[in-house]
Amino acid sequence: MRISMLGPLEVRADDGAPVEITGARLRTLLILLALAPGRVVTTDRLIDGVWGEHPPAEATNALQALVSRLRRALPEPAVESHPAGYRLAVSPQDVDVQRFEELATSGNGDRGDLLRTALELWRGEALADVAGAAFAQAPRARLVELRLAALADRIEDDLLADRGDPVAELESLVAEHPLHERFAGLLMRALARVGRSGDALAVYARTRDALAEQLGADPSPELAELHLALLRGERSERPSRLTNLRASLTSFVGRDRDLARVSTMMGESRLVTLTGPGGSGKTRLATEVARALLEDVSEVWLVEFAPVGDGAELPQAVLSALGLRVDALLGTGGPVVGEPVERLAAALSTRSLLLVLDNCEHVVAAAAELVDRLLGECPGLRVLATSREPLGITGETLWPVDPLPLPPAGATGDEALGYPSMRLLADRARSARPDLATDEPTIASMVHICRALDGMPLAIELAAARLRTMSPGQLATRLHDRFRLLTGGSRMALPRHQTLRAVVDWSWELLDDQERVLLRRLAVFSGGATLEAAEQVCGDVEHPVGLEPDRVFDVLSALVDKSLVVLVDDRYRLLETIKAYSLERLAEAGERERTRRAHTAFFGRLVEAAEPHLWRAEQLVWIARLTADHDNLNAALRAAVAAGDSETALRFLGHVAGYWWLAGHKVEGGELAGEVLAMPADDVPHDVRAVAFGISALIAMDGLRDQSTAEAWFAEGVRNAERADRGHPLVRLILALQDVWHLYGRPGERPDLDRVSELVDDEDPWVRGTGRVMRAHAALNAGQSHAQAEADFRRALAAFREAGERWGMAFTLGSLADLMAWRGELSAAADQYREAIELVAALDASDDMVTFRLRLAALLLQLDRPAESAAVLEQAQHDADRVGLPESLAGVAQARAEFARWRGDLETASVEMARAAVVVTHPTVPPQFRAIVCAGRGFQAAALGRAEEAAAHHAEALDWAVRSNDAPVIAHTLVGIAETSLNRGEARHAARLLGASVAIRGVPDLSFVDGVRVEAATRAALGEEEFAEWVARGRSATIETVLELAGVTPAV
């Protein structure tokens, strides 16, 4: 969605379709929010802005109603509630006012183009729809001033670039703004440039008179100085400079920060070296910095060292680049004596100049020696060098030229095009293919291209050149073969810059043998490596070159200096292009399988060491350690599968699965587990298979939402556990878990819990806690004593606290909170949920946070704390968006719908419930969630008076609940069936169903708003005595009888 206010208000959907916003107040509300996109605008400010000095009596309610109208009018749910007010959840890039301000004040090197783009956004008077509103006066004035400044900047840029004749435009502007001295000065300069000095002096006279008459002021010193220069006949052109810099043939994109910082550094240091990998844009940045410094130095000379093969020839290369005879440099006609370096030092000793020494890496020692001598003997000299490694001399200041910033995966539209790497690709792509579309599929492919190429400018330019003959989509799918694909650079470029392979070849040839060994072996890592990992995986005394582990650090440091390895915090990583090249070299050396085995072995040891700590107080440290190597863990496991090493893969899976569970990688982990568990494994020890199959079954259930796969894996886990040694705690848990695996299989049935009960006395506190939680939930599902279940939960919580295991604590706290809420102890339950949220937040378990936050938000609303509830709900939305699970997104939408219905806003409730109904159809959503959403739709339809629609939704809800075999969910959906019966005049049947709901859950749920409401209505219809009688009948009925009464065939 895009919002335009530089002219009459205009709103367009993402597809460009106009969106009609009718009504002055509605348009005013949107403008107030759009002036602060992404930020909360307080309720008071909105009321003041919309109604001014005459707000309605119920201003807050009136504002809520107006916000609801705006939400309906907009094409997407962009208006978010906040305890302090409301927020328009759009990017500043989607609001023309914000876009204009950003472009107009940008320091980008393409200043003129940006200004022209900024000014094109204006379609008329700023904030025209609210021109008379008090709140609009300040932003309108600011925007007008900013527009005038942008106009002046753009015209000045045109003057400096000798682009067109701005006289006519400036004459119009000066007539319209006779007191605007900058316009007057620009017009004077433009007139003088075309030989109309007399007219220029007349402009000054008119401006001087206008200032005196209207303001009683004199012209500014700048304007007076320009006037004096014209009187003297002085030309305004800048003095000529001595330089061999060539004019740029392409725009300079994405390096504003580098340009500004390096230019500043050149004023602080006499030697600045730009370092970075080949193709990162060091040469272009150096030339642009030098061009910017032409204002400050009389001479700027670029010296290209790439063609120089012998370091001894560097002084002569500098002399040649200066382009003058030595006697002219020396200012004498005498004989030339001494070595080239001596003659050069003598020639530069009294001059003020900047030398740009490009591509020093292959002669770095000689370059360092030359620069050190020249700086010592030539006080007016400054040097800007480019090299893939530092010169390493005293006084050197380094500036790493990193790849261009990348858009996040999945970025779209203007957000994606705002990233420098995308801007470069788009700019060069338009040169190669002017008709290139910028639709969403094209932008998605361009994002993929930039990310695959690490944001490296040369690689991006080579890719853009390919767009002459293929689409972005075709190019994106072929980048796995980047070295064959990315050829055909500019014929005027150095040979090593004409293909991607040549760029990397150049760097490879500069390495010694040990550096080559280490670089190619580092390519097996995914996402980087710690020093320890690099030493153990890459060190090898048996190799002919001999790279001992204790030498790895020194060699690694050399590769960092040579810009082939990137150091980020404590991790060493390769750019994707370097990695692809190094993998080829690894295969050529015959070391690929050996290095991959070493990689898998190292990370196998890591997850084995981590696994027991994952369920203890130190779990956060170990989760962070494994998260840092998440990509390596997956790569190592896949390598074991590819190698057919079943035992290694199964051991690895058993150790890493707990991390997947705790860190929220259940879906990804379940998919990987499927690859491992499909391997032949008859010769793998039973305990290894038991743990791998057993814990993977839980992940399949909760991550993949695949009941049949989970059942099959669990059965295999149990089969192996029964034959295995019981020393591993997970083997004991798997055997106990089979007692409650069908925990939700037969509501009301009392399971045999002998093996579960054995766990509650285990010496391991985590095992004890897990056993008690399992026993408590089994009791609840069987409709047994809540008191006993609560006692188990509390002792489980104590055991988890003893172990320090946060997920167990959070899960148990959530279960205790459920019991408290059912009893009506809402405040105490809310406290439990808050502590649970803090614990899972430490684990960054977003899916669990959504569940707890939604429950807390509902309780806070019932406790009459709507602002707190709204804030918690917004946090839940943020977590749901981040985790992306359909049931989380549906849960938030349903909560919004229910909360709106409870406060009587049926229109908002319908919109949100429809959203939940769409999301919940995703095939991975478990039947429990479908049941809850269908029940919500039934309650919503009933509130709207659509009785038959409500009945259909409630019937579907109960059907899904029965499929889930989840007793509390069945109890929940029976309330909806009861409401259907009540609405049909069958109050006795409704009371019996309510009694059955209580029996299945074990206690009434006093936190279930609709349950309390339906119960009250049924009691009122029957009277207290008859209501109690029929509830009692329902509580004594079997589950099978109840379901038959509800019209559902019980699950077998």
Tab-separated table of C-alpha atoms in Angstrom, residues 818-825 968 971-972 994 997-1013:
chain	number	residue	atom	x	y	z
A	818	ASP	CA	-4.731	-23.373	32.950
A	819	LEU	CA	-5.976	-25.044	36.138
A	820	MET	CA	-6.097	-21.732	37.998
A	821	ALA	CA	-7.967	-20.051	35.161
A	822	TRP	CA	-10.505	-22.876	35.010
A	823	ARG	CA	-11.177	-22.305	38.727
A	824	GLY	CA	-11.645	-18.584	38.132
A	825	GLU	CA	-8.355	-17.525	39.738
A	968	PRO	CA	-10.184	-30.301	26.870
A	971	ALA	CA	-15.118	-30.142	26.246
A	972	HIS	CA	-14.674	-26.710	24.669
A	994	LEU	CA	-22.748	-28.550	29.497
A	997	SER	CA	-18.292	-30.753	29.005
A	998	VAL	CA	-17.489	-30.320	32.702
A	999	ALA	CA	-17.104	-34.070	33.165
A	1000	ILE	CA	-14.679	-34.407	30.275
A	1001	ARG	CA	-12.556	-31.469	31.478
A	1002	GLY	CA	-12.932	-32.465	35.135
A	1003	VAL	CA	-13.985	-28.997	36.348
A	1004	PRO	CA	-15.951	-26.076	34.939
A	1005	ASP	CA	-13.856	-23.575	32.980
A	1006	LEU	CA	-14.673	-20.209	34.550
A	1007	SER	CA	-12.215	-18.476	32.197
A	1008	PHE	CA	-14.169	-19.564	29.096
A	1009	VAL	CA	-16.239	-16.431	28.414
A	1010	ASP	CA	-18.630	-18.133	26.000
A	1011	GLY	CA	-18.986	-21.118	28.312
A	1012	VAL	CA	-19.966	-18.897	31.226
A	1013	ARG	CA	-22.401	-17.008	28.982
